[in-house]
Short mmCIF file of C-alpha atoms in Angstrom, two decimals:
data_model
loop_
_atom_site.label_atom_id
_atom_site.label_comp_id
_atom_site.label_asym_id
_atom_site.label_seq_id
_atom_site.Cartn_x
_atom_site.Cartn_y
_atom_site.Cartn_z
CA MET E 13 1.83 -33.31 41.13
CA THR E 14 1.65 -36.63 38.57
CA ALA E 15 2.09 -35.54 34.90
CA LEU E 16 -0.77 -36.21 32.20
CA PRO E 17 -0.10 -38.51 30.12
CA TRP E 18 0.81 -37.64 26.50
CA PRO E 19 0.34 -39.80 23.97
CA LYS E 20 4.03 -40.82 22.18
CA MET E 21 3.92 -39.24 18.27
CA PRO E 22 5.96 -40.93 15.54
CA ALA E 23 9.44 -39.20 15.01
CA ARG E 24 8.30 -38.73 11.28
CA LEU E 25 5.02 -37.28 12.21
CA VAL E 26 6.66 -34.74 14.75
CA ALA E 27 9.48 -33.55 12.11
CA ARG E 28 6.37 -33.13 9.48
CA MET E 29 4.57 -30.81 11.97
CA LEU E 30 7.77 -29.21 12.72
CA SER E 31 8.63 -28.26 8.84
CA GLY E 32 5.17 -27.22 8.57
CA HIS E 33 4.98 -24.78 11.59
CA THR E 34 8.18 -23.43 10.11
CA ALA E 35 6.71 -22.79 6.70
CA LEU E 36 4.21 -21.17 8.04
CA GLY E 37 6.04 -18.68 10.03
CA LEU E 38 8.05 -18.27 6.72
CA ALA E 39 4.53 -17.69 5.24
CA LEU E 40 3.50 -15.09 7.59
CA SER E 41 6.72 -13.43 7.35
CA ALA E 42 6.74 -13.09 3.83
CA LEU E 43 2.97 -11.77 3.59
CA LEU E 44 4.00 -9.07 6.27
CA TYR E 45 7.20 -8.35 4.51
CA ILE E 46 5.19 -7.82 1.45
CA VAL E 47 2.49 -5.85 2.93
CA CYS E 48 5.16 -3.36 4.10
CA LEU E 49 6.84 -2.81 0.98
CA SER E 50 4.38 -2.60 -1.11
CA GLY E 51 2.54 -0.06 1.25
CA THR E 52 5.96 2.09 1.42
CA LEU E 53 5.35 2.85 -2.54
CA VAL E 54 1.66 3.05 -2.12
CA VAL E 55 2.34 6.34 -0.14
CA PHE E 56 3.18 7.49 -3.61
CA HIS E 57 0.48 6.26 -5.43
CA ASN E 58 -0.64 9.46 -6.58
CA GLU E 59 2.30 10.45 -7.91
CA PHE E 60 2.81 6.75 -9.50
CA SER E 61 -0.53 7.13 -11.60
CA ARG E 62 0.39 10.74 -12.73
CA TRP E 63 3.82 9.14 -14.07
CA GLU E 64 2.10 6.21 -15.76
CA GLN E 65 0.24 8.65 -18.07
CA PRO E 66 2.80 11.64 -18.08
CA GLY E 67 1.06 13.66 -21.55
CA VAL E 68 -2.33 13.69 -19.28
CA THR E 69 -3.17 17.67 -19.12
CA GLU E 70 -2.97 19.05 -15.73
CA ILE E 71 -5.22 21.52 -14.51
CA GLU E 72 -5.36 23.55 -11.33
CA ALA E 73 -9.13 24.53 -10.82
CA VAL E 74 -12.45 23.77 -12.89
CA THR E 75 -15.44 26.25 -13.60
CA PRO E 76 -19.05 25.29 -12.22
CA GLN E 77 -19.87 24.93 -15.92
CA THR E 78 -17.13 22.50 -16.81
CA VAL E 79 -18.21 19.82 -14.58
CA GLN E 80 -21.84 20.20 -15.99
CA THR E 81 -20.12 19.53 -19.51
CA LEU E 82 -18.24 17.04 -18.01
CA LEU E 83 -21.34 15.13 -16.95
CA GLU E 84 -23.16 15.40 -19.83
CA ASN E 85 -20.15 14.35 -21.53
CA VAL E 86 -19.89 11.09 -19.76
CA LEU E 87 -23.16 10.45 -19.95
CA GLY E 88 -23.40 10.60 -23.39
CA ARG E 89 -19.84 8.22 -24.11
CA LEU E 90 -21.67 5.69 -21.45
CA GLU E 91 -23.19 2.35 -22.92
CA GLY E 92 -26.61 2.92 -20.88
CA THR E 93 -27.28 4.47 -17.31
CA PRO E 94 -24.85 3.59 -14.77
CA ASP E 95 -25.76 3.87 -11.26
CA GLN E 96 -23.37 6.53 -10.29
CA VAL E 97 -21.21 8.64 -12.19
CA THR E 98 -17.80 9.95 -10.83
CA LEU E 99 -16.64 13.36 -11.22
CA VAL E 100 -12.68 13.65 -10.14
CA LEU E 101 -11.95 17.25 -9.72
CA PRO E 102 -8.21 18.57 -10.01
CA THR E 103 -6.40 18.67 -6.44
CA PRO E 104 -2.89 19.77 -5.40
CA ASP E 105 -1.90 15.88 -5.33
CA VAL E 106 -3.51 15.10 -8.98
CA PRO E 107 -4.02 17.99 -10.89
CA ARG E 108 -6.16 15.95 -13.40
CA LEU E 109 -9.97 15.94 -14.37
CA VAL E 110 -11.43 12.52 -14.69
CA ALA E 111 -14.78 11.15 -15.05
CA GLY E 112 -16.49 7.93 -15.98
CA ALA E 113 -18.42 4.92 -14.37
CA GLY E 114 -17.83 1.37 -13.06
CA GLU E 115 -14.43 0.40 -15.29
CA ASP E 116 -14.78 3.23 -17.78
CA TYR E 117 -13.05 6.23 -16.66
CA TRP E 118 -11.49 9.07 -19.21
CA VAL E 119 -9.15 12.09 -17.90
CA ALA E 120 -10.38 15.34 -19.53
CA GLU E 121 -9.41 18.85 -20.70
CA ALA E 122 -9.69 22.17 -18.95
CA ASP E 123 -13.46 22.32 -20.98
CA GLY E 124 -14.68 19.27 -19.96
CA THR E 125 -14.15 17.40 -23.27
CA LEU E 126 -13.39 14.11 -22.85
CA GLY E 127 -9.89 12.45 -23.69
CA GLU E 128 -7.85 9.12 -23.42
CA ALA E 129 -8.97 6.42 -21.22
CA VAL E 130 -7.30 6.00 -17.62
CA ALA E 131 -4.31 3.75 -17.50
CA HIS E 132 -2.52 3.06 -14.79
CA PRO E 133 -2.16 -0.28 -14.14
CA PHE E 134 0.89 -0.77 -12.36
CA SER E 135 -0.21 1.84 -9.56
CA GLU E 136 -3.58 0.00 -9.02
CA PHE E 137 -1.60 -3.41 -8.87
CA LEU E 138 0.12 -2.02 -6.06
CA VAL E 139 -2.84 -0.68 -4.33
CA THR E 140 -4.61 -3.75 -4.63
CA LEU E 141 -1.39 -5.67 -3.43
CA HIS E 142 -0.88 -3.48 -0.42
CA MET E 143 -4.71 -3.45 0.57
CA TYR E 144 -5.98 -6.99 -0.17
CA LEU E 145 -2.90 -9.39 -1.05
CA HIS E 146 -4.92 -9.67 -4.33
CA LEU E 147 -7.45 -11.88 -2.82
CA PRO E 148 -11.06 -11.30 -2.89
CA ALA E 149 -12.00 -7.93 -1.22
CA VAL E 150 -13.15 -8.76 2.26
CA ALA E 151 -10.47 -12.40 2.87
CA GLY E 152 -7.75 -10.03 1.66
CA ILE E 153 -8.46 -7.03 3.46
CA THR E 154 -9.30 -8.97 6.75
CA LEU E 155 -5.86 -11.22 6.22
CA VAL E 156 -4.20 -7.73 6.02
CA GLY E 157 -6.10 -6.31 8.91
CA LEU E 158 -4.59 -9.67 10.84
CA LEU E 159 -1.20 -8.89 9.64
CA GLY E 160 -1.81 -5.70 11.24
CA VAL E 161 -2.48 -6.98 14.80
CA MET E 162 0.29 -9.48 14.16
CA MET E 163 2.76 -6.47 13.63
CA LEU E 164 1.70 -4.74 16.52
CA GLY E 165 1.99 -7.64 18.81
CA LEU E 166 5.52 -8.00 17.49
CA VAL E 167 6.42 -4.00 18.26
CA LEU E 168 4.93 -4.16 22.15
CA THR E 169 6.17 -7.45 22.74
CA GLY E 170 9.50 -6.71 21.67
CA PHE E 171 9.95 -4.12 23.91
CA LEU E 172 9.06 -5.87 26.67
CA ALA E 173 11.31 -8.89 25.39
CA HIS E 174 14.49 -6.51 25.48
CA PRO E 175 14.57 -4.29 28.48
CA ARG E 176 17.80 -2.65 27.55
CA ILE E 177 16.58 -1.61 23.97
CA PHE E 178 16.37 2.33 25.14
CA ARG E 179 19.74 2.31 26.87
CA ASP E 180 21.39 0.93 23.98
CA ALA E 181 19.46 2.87 21.32
CA PHE E 182 22.59 4.20 19.85
CA GLN E 183 24.38 1.02 20.13
CA PHE E 184 25.98 -0.43 16.33
CA ARG E 185 28.14 -3.38 16.32
CA ARG E 186 27.61 -4.25 12.74
CA GLY E 187 31.65 -5.54 12.42
CA LYS E 188 31.40 -7.73 15.04
CA SER E 189 29.39 -10.57 13.99
CA ALA E 190 26.54 -11.45 11.69
CA ARG E 191 24.22 -11.54 14.77
CA LEU E 192 25.13 -8.72 16.45
CA GLY E 193 25.17 -6.63 13.66
CA GLU E 194 21.69 -7.88 12.24
CA THR E 195 20.65 -7.57 15.82
CA ASP E 196 21.35 -4.25 16.30
CA LEU E 197 20.06 -2.98 13.20
CA HIS E 198 16.79 -4.63 13.84
CA ASN E 199 17.08 -2.89 17.48
CA ARG E 200 17.76 0.13 16.53
CA LEU E 201 15.29 1.08 13.66
CA SER E 202 12.66 -0.37 16.01
CA VAL E 203 13.52 2.11 18.48
CA TRP E 204 13.79 4.90 16.36
CA ALA E 205 10.48 4.64 14.40
CA ALA E 206 8.55 2.86 17.13
CA PRO E 207 5.65 5.74 16.81
CA PHE E 208 5.47 5.24 13.25
CA HIS E 209 5.35 1.14 13.70
CA ILE E 210 2.92 1.46 16.31
CA THR E 211 0.95 4.05 13.84
CA ILE E 212 1.07 1.83 11.03
CA ALA E 213 0.33 -1.28 12.58
CA LEU E 214 -2.79 0.24 14.55
CA THR E 215 -4.57 2.02 11.59
CA GLY E 216 -3.67 -1.07 9.31
CA ALA E 217 -5.40 -3.44 11.66
CA LEU E 218 -8.67 -0.86 11.93
CA LEU E 219 -8.95 -0.61 8.43
CA GLY E 220 -8.28 -4.41 7.78
CA LEU E 221 -10.64 -5.38 10.41
CA ALA E 222 -13.43 -2.58 9.75
CA THR E 223 -15.76 -4.99 7.86
CA ILE E 224 -15.41 -7.91 10.64
CA GLY E 225 -15.80 -5.37 13.52
CA ALA E 226 -18.98 -3.72 11.85
CA TYR E 227 -20.83 -7.02 11.48
CA ALA E 228 -20.03 -7.62 15.39
CA LEU E 229 -21.67 -4.26 16.14
CA ALA E 230 -24.31 -5.15 13.86
CA LEU E 231 -25.13 -8.41 15.47
CA VAL E 232 -25.08 -6.74 18.68
CA PHE E 233 -26.24 -3.45 18.54
CA HIS E 234 -28.43 -3.40 15.40
CA ASP E 235 -30.53 -6.79 15.56
CA GLY E 236 -27.97 -7.85 12.71
CA ASP E 237 -28.66 -5.02 10.17
CA PHE E 238 -25.11 -4.30 8.77
CA GLU E 239 -26.18 -1.43 6.87
CA ALA E 240 -27.47 0.51 9.88
CA VAL E 241 -23.65 0.54 11.48
CA PHE E 242 -22.70 3.68 9.43
CA PRO E 243 -24.52 6.12 9.32
CA PRO E 244 -23.63 7.45 12.82
CA ILE E 245 -20.30 7.57 11.57
CA PHE E 246 -20.29 8.54 7.73
CA GLY E 247 -23.50 9.62 7.45
CA GLY E 248 -27.00 8.49 5.98
CA GLU E 249 -28.66 8.78 3.11
CA THR E 250 -30.65 12.24 3.06
CA GLU E 251 -33.96 12.52 1.68
CA THR E 252 -33.62 14.35 -1.13
CA GLY E 253 -37.20 16.40 -1.41
CA PRO E 254 -39.30 17.31 -4.55
CA ALA E 255 -36.78 19.35 -6.57
CA PRO E 256 -36.43 18.25 -10.05
CA ALA E 257 -33.41 18.20 -12.34
CA PRO E 258 -33.32 20.20 -15.60
CA ASP E 259 -33.76 18.12 -18.65
CA GLY E 260 -33.40 15.06 -16.47
CA VAL E 261 -29.67 15.72 -16.10
CA ALA E 262 -28.66 16.38 -12.45
CA ASP E 263 -27.28 20.41 -11.85
CA VAL E 264 -23.47 19.91 -10.74
CA ALA E 265 -23.21 23.13 -11.73
CA THR E 266 -25.42 24.97 -9.46
CA ALA E 267 -24.23 22.33 -6.72
CA TYR E 268 -20.52 23.04 -7.19
CA ARG E 269 -21.45 26.60 -7.06
CA ASN E 270 -23.60 26.33 -3.68
CA PHE E 271 -20.92 24.00 -2.32
CA GLN E 272 -18.01 26.97 -3.00
CA ALA E 273 -20.48 29.66 -1.51
CA GLU E 274 -21.44 27.45 1.52
CA ARG E 275 -18.65 25.48 2.55
CA PRO E 276 -15.44 27.24 1.52
CA ASP E 277 -13.39 25.85 4.34
CA LEU E 278 -13.54 22.46 2.13
CA ALA E 279 -12.03 21.62 -1.16
CA ALA E 280 -13.98 19.81 -3.62
CA TRP E 281 -12.48 16.34 -4.71
CA LEU E 282 -14.96 13.85 -5.93
CA ILE E 283 -18.71 14.60 -7.18
CA TYR E 284 -21.18 11.60 -7.17
CA VAL E 285 -24.03 11.50 -9.01
CA ASN E 286 -26.12 9.20 -7.79
CA GLY E 287 -29.31 7.74 -9.61
CA PRO E 288 -28.67 9.64 -12.74
CA GLY E 289 -31.92 10.02 -14.41
CA THR E 290 -33.96 8.89 -12.26
CA GLU E 291 -36.71 10.68 -9.94
CA ALA E 292 -34.39 9.80 -6.86
CA GLN E 293 -31.06 10.86 -8.22
CA ASN E 294 -29.29 13.36 -5.79
CA ILE E 295 -25.50 14.66 -5.88
CA GLU E 296 -22.55 14.01 -2.89
CA ILE E 297 -19.22 16.44 -3.37
CA LEU E 298 -16.70 14.39 -1.64
CA THR E 299 -14.23 16.94 -0.01
CA GLN E 300 -10.94 17.21 1.02
CA VAL E 301 -10.27 18.79 4.50
CA PRO E 302 -7.58 21.09 4.33
CA GLY E 303 -5.51 21.62 7.13
CA GLN E 304 -6.83 18.71 9.09
CA LEU E 305 -5.94 14.80 9.35
CA ALA E 306 -9.59 14.12 8.17
CA TYR E 307 -9.11 12.06 4.89
CA PHE E 308 -12.32 13.18 3.62
CA ASP E 309 -16.12 15.00 4.52
CA GLY E 310 -19.03 15.08 2.37
CA VAL E 311 -21.54 17.43 1.35
CA GLN E 312 -25.29 16.21 -0.15
CA PHE E 313 -27.46 18.04 -2.78
CA ASP E 314 -30.43 17.41 -4.65
CA ALA E 315 -30.71 17.15 -8.54
CA ALA E 316 -31.16 20.83 -8.24
CA GLY E 317 -28.27 21.59 -6.52
CA THR E 318 -29.70 22.62 -3.22
CA MET E 319 -27.42 21.66 -0.35
CA ILE E 320 -29.42 19.53 1.62
CA GLY E 321 -27.09 17.85 4.59
CA ALA E 322 -23.30 17.03 5.10
CA THR E 323 -21.66 14.10 6.55
CA GLY E 324 -19.84 16.06 9.33
CA MET E 325 -16.38 14.16 9.49
CA SER E 326 -14.26 17.03 9.86
CA ASP E 327 -16.37 19.07 12.63
CA GLY E 328 -18.46 16.46 13.58
CA GLU E 329 -18.09 14.09 16.79
CA ALA E 330 -14.65 13.30 17.91
CA GLY E 331 -15.52 9.59 16.48
CA GLN E 332 -15.89 11.06 13.31
CA ASN E 333 -13.21 13.10 13.55
CA MET E 334 -11.03 9.86 14.92
CA ALA E 335 -12.60 7.40 11.74
CA ALA E 336 -11.65 9.93 9.09
CA ALA E 337 -8.04 10.09 10.11
CA VAL E 338 -7.27 6.61 9.54
CA TYR E 339 -6.55 6.62 6.15
CA SER E 340 -4.25 9.76 6.28
CA LEU E 341 -2.45 8.74 9.16
CA HIS E 342 -1.67 4.92 7.74
CA PHE E 343 -0.73 6.33 4.00
CA GLY E 344 0.73 9.66 4.97
CA TRP E 345 -1.70 11.45 2.72
CA PHE E 346 -1.50 14.62 4.49
CA GLY E 347 1.40 17.60 4.74
CA GLY E 348 2.15 17.18 1.39
CA LEU E 349 5.59 16.21 -0.21
CA PRO E 350 8.00 16.13 3.05
CA VAL E 351 5.38 13.92 4.94
CA LYS E 352 5.26 11.42 2.26
CA LEU E 353 9.12 11.34 2.08
CA ALA E 354 9.27 11.02 5.92
CA TYR E 355 6.66 7.90 5.53
CA LEU E 356 9.47 6.66 2.32
CA ALA E 357 12.21 6.58 4.74
CA LEU E 358 9.95 5.23 8.09
CA GLY E 359 8.63 2.46 5.80
CA LEU E 360 11.76 1.10 4.42
CA ALA E 361 12.86 1.15 7.74
CA LEU E 362 9.91 -0.79 8.87
CA THR E 363 9.98 -3.10 6.13
CA THR E 364 14.04 -3.68 7.13
CA VAL E 365 13.23 -4.54 10.21
CA CYS E 366 10.42 -7.26 9.13
CA ALA E 367 13.11 -8.65 7.24
CA SER E 368 15.88 -8.83 9.80
CA GLY E 369 13.39 -10.43 12.56
CA PHE E 370 13.24 -13.72 10.82
CA THR E 371 16.97 -13.18 9.54
CA LEU E 372 18.03 -13.11 13.44
CA TRP E 373 16.10 -16.19 13.78
CA LEU E 374 17.95 -18.31 10.98
CA ILE E 375 20.78 -16.93 12.40
CA LYS E 376 20.53 -18.09 15.94
CA ARG E 377 19.58 -21.27 14.49
CA ARG E 378 22.99 -21.84 12.72
CA GLU E 379 24.81 -20.67 15.28
CA LYS E 380 22.76 -23.31 17.74
CA GLY E 381 24.17 -25.90 15.14
CA ARG E 382 20.60 -26.36 13.64
CA PRO E 383 21.02 -24.63 10.17
CA SER E 384 18.26 -24.73 7.49
CA PRO E 385 20.06 -23.73 4.44
CA ARG E 386 16.87 -24.22 2.05
CA LEU E 387 14.78 -21.88 4.55
CA GLU E 388 17.49 -19.26 4.30
CA ARG E 389 17.76 -19.09 0.62
CA ALA E 390 14.06 -19.12 0.50
CA TRP E 391 13.94 -16.24 2.69
CA ILE E 392 16.46 -14.36 0.74
CA ALA E 393 14.26 -15.14 -2.45
CA VAL E 394 11.39 -13.12 -0.63
CA VAL E 395 13.58 -10.22 0.57
CA TRP E 396 15.13 -9.45 -2.91
CA GLY E 397 12.87 -11.10 -5.35
CA ALA E 398 9.77 -9.32 -4.19
CA PRO E 399 11.29 -6.26 -5.28
CA ALA E 400 12.84 -7.80 -8.38
CA VAL E 401 9.27 -9.53 -9.04
CA LEU E 402 7.76 -5.95 -8.41
CA ALA E 403 10.27 -4.29 -11.10
CA ALA E 404 9.58 -7.25 -13.75
CA THR E 405 5.70 -6.52 -13.37
CA MET E 406 6.18 -2.73 -13.65
CA LEU E 407 8.07 -3.08 -17.04
CA GLY E 408 5.25 -5.82 -18.14
CA ALA E 409 3.04 -3.32 -17.54
CA LEU E 410 4.64 0.00 -18.70
CA SER E 411 5.86 -1.77 -21.96
CA GLY E 412 2.51 -3.21 -23.01
CA VAL E 413 3.62 -6.74 -22.75
CA MET E 414 1.48 -7.92 -20.06
CA ALA E 415 -2.00 -7.23 -20.22
CA GLU E 416 -3.59 -5.74 -16.64
CA ALA E 417 -5.50 -9.19 -15.79
CA VAL E 418 -1.93 -10.76 -15.93
CA LEU E 419 0.15 -8.95 -13.70
CA ILE E 420 -1.24 -10.44 -10.62
CA PRO E 421 -0.84 -14.02 -11.81
CA PHE E 422 2.51 -13.20 -13.19
CA HIS E 423 3.77 -11.58 -9.72
CA TRP E 424 2.56 -14.26 -7.83
CA LEU E 425 3.95 -17.40 -9.90
CA ALA E 426 7.28 -15.33 -10.39
CA LEU E 427 7.83 -15.28 -6.79
CA ALA E 428 6.73 -18.56 -5.87
CA GLY E 429 9.02 -19.85 -8.78
CA LEU E 430 11.94 -17.91 -7.33
CA ILE E 431 11.67 -19.05 -3.80
CA VAL E 432 11.21 -23.05 -5.37
CA LEU E 433 14.41 -22.35 -7.15
CA ALA E 434 16.56 -20.86 -4.24
CA MET E 435 15.28 -24.02 -2.21
CA LEU E 436 16.92 -26.55 -4.87
CA PHE E 437 20.09 -25.10 -5.17
CA GLY E 438 22.62 -22.24 -4.98
CA SER E 439 23.76 -20.29 -1.60
CA ALA E 440 21.86 -17.47 0.11
CA ARG E 441 24.79 -15.08 -1.14
CA HIS E 442 24.70 -15.85 -4.48
CA TRP E 443 21.06 -15.38 -4.59
CA SER E 444 21.22 -12.25 -2.67
CA ARG E 445 22.89 -10.70 -5.13
CA ALA E 446 21.80 -12.22 -7.95
CA LEU E 447 18.34 -10.94 -7.24
CA ARG E 448 19.34 -7.51 -6.33
CA LEU E 449 21.40 -7.12 -9.42
CA ALA E 450 18.00 -8.62 -11.38
CA ALA E 451 15.91 -5.89 -9.56
CA GLY E 452 18.12 -2.81 -10.20
CA THR E 453 18.40 -3.85 -13.93
CA LEU E 454 14.71 -4.97 -14.14
CA THR E 455 13.67 -0.84 -12.91
CA LEU E 456 16.34 0.87 -15.16
CA ALA E 457 14.68 -1.52 -18.32
CA ALA E 458 11.09 0.02 -17.13
CA LEU E 459 12.33 3.50 -16.90
CA ALA E 460 14.12 3.29 -20.44
CA VAL E 461 10.84 1.83 -21.78
CA HIS E 462 8.68 4.31 -20.42
CA HIS E 463 11.10 7.12 -21.23
CA ALA E 464 11.29 5.65 -24.76
CA VAL E 465 7.23 5.47 -25.11
CA ASN E 466 6.63 8.74 -23.68
CA ALA E 467 9.57 11.15 -24.58
CA ALA E 468 7.36 13.72 -26.34
CA ASN E 469 4.75 13.83 -23.43
CA TYR E 470 6.86 14.10 -20.08
CA GLN E 471 5.25 17.24 -17.87
CA GLY E 472 4.81 17.58 -14.60
CA GLU E 473 7.19 17.46 -11.37
CA ALA E 474 5.54 14.06 -10.66
CA SER E 475 6.33 12.42 -13.93
CA TRP E 476 10.11 13.35 -13.42
CA GLY E 477 9.86 12.83 -9.39
CA VAL E 478 9.06 8.97 -9.73
CA SER E 479 11.60 8.33 -12.42
CA ALA E 480 14.45 10.09 -10.56
CA GLY E 481 13.42 8.24 -7.38
CA LEU E 482 13.12 4.81 -9.56
CA ALA E 483 16.36 5.42 -10.93
CA VAL E 484 18.51 6.55 -7.56
CA THR E 485 16.73 2.97 -6.34
CA ALA E 486 17.97 1.02 -9.26
CA LEU E 487 21.57 2.09 -8.87
CA ILE E 488 21.61 1.70 -5.35
CA LEU E 489 20.25 -1.85 -5.90
CA LEU E 490 23.27 -2.13 -7.96
CA ALA E 491 25.89 -0.58 -6.32
CA SER E 492 25.07 -3.05 -3.48
CA THR E 493 25.87 -6.04 -5.40
CA ARG E 494 29.51 -5.36 -5.06
CA PRO E 495 30.75 -7.69 -8.06
CA TRP E 496 34.35 -7.73 -6.90
CA THR E 497 33.23 -9.39 -3.63
CA TRP E 498 31.55 -12.36 -5.30
CA ARG E 499 33.65 -14.76 -3.65
CA PRO E 500 32.91 -15.04 0.20
CA ALA E 501 36.32 -13.88 2.19
CA ARG E 502 38.24 -16.96 3.60
CA ASP E 503 37.23 -15.30 7.19
CA GLU E 504 33.79 -15.18 6.59
CA THR E 505 31.45 -16.76 9.06
CA PRO E 506 28.91 -19.29 7.86
CA ALA E 507 25.95 -17.20 9.94
CA SER E 508 26.92 -14.30 8.02
CA ALA E 509 25.54 -15.69 4.97
CA VAL E 510 22.28 -15.42 6.35
CA GLN E 511 21.86 -12.20 5.93
CA THR E 512 19.72 -10.45 3.54
CA GLY E 513 22.28 -7.43 3.10
#
């Protein structure tokens, strides 16, 4: 068969296309790594938010009258009447009472008295980094979903490409060569944590691509009506009936009493007052579901507090149960602290697998006589620059030096600046150690500032637990720099300089 003719391309253009291809691979690998690293931290989002405001009064439960007082206080504090008011009730993970609307939220005392404004910018920064990569909502979550699909593909193809991967599950040749050591680290963590990797990738893809999937379902089954996709899963709007609210304020106290009496199997978490002050106002209590993977369920009430419907996420159809479990499975928000600690260990393993995969590619290029020193240094700047910049962002947020609006641009500009500087000069080994040293030092500095500002307000296990975890992390990073080995040994192979460790 005669081969089809292919136009000869200028060598210079081919070189540019190869460089562009490599840069795209680096960018996607970097984004995947950042999503995995930030996701590991987001498992402890509730603990971080409590840690950022350690002086807030923590309570275990509230009375129906407290909830009513809280609603009235919020309506009196807000300028104008919002479309929705949210009351956040204390739960085992976050034993605090919070209320507000839109961008304005306040913590409250046990009697419903409003206190200081909610302020945990670093915690929210981490959530938006992981879920949206700080992009506009739909674009960001879709990109993260596509990264989840890519991760799932990498996991599955990795198994198919290595038929001996289970047979060699406990082989670890760290001291023989850089490539063998990095290969065994990559493969062992991939095998041991494979169920976790698949779960995270699959649930991440489902969460990220849900919006695109909803548009597709709307076009196929609902004549393009996007809003019609969600009621079969999450429940639709319930007719409120003619029952009026006393004095024009929704009777959340009665709704809360009726909820406790009629649904003792659920634990109230959020109370939404929709359309407060209007004739159509109604109440919805979003709940946790003890003993189940379901992330939430919902019960609806009219303005007078009479129960008028339920979402059924925990006891409805199988599809609803699965949809309600996706968040819990992805973030480890079930089973309490033991599950979160397991997700921490497994999340760090997944992050290491992401880092070592691209590192292996760089090592193989070097061993084949096609080294990419600039690319190697750029990857080091991603792997260790990301935690260093996160630590710097945390320091800026806790010290008050950076306003909340500055955190996002600072993070991305600082990381991009490190990558550019690493490509211009230095060695991969020295950049690796310098960035680990920076990450550890900045984390300790953030802890010192946080404790200095809140010395008299520390309370609750979350405050001390997060501080202890960050301190241990900082000390490990500092110890890993091993300042007595800054000069490479004479028998060190060139390929070993590519390693991120």
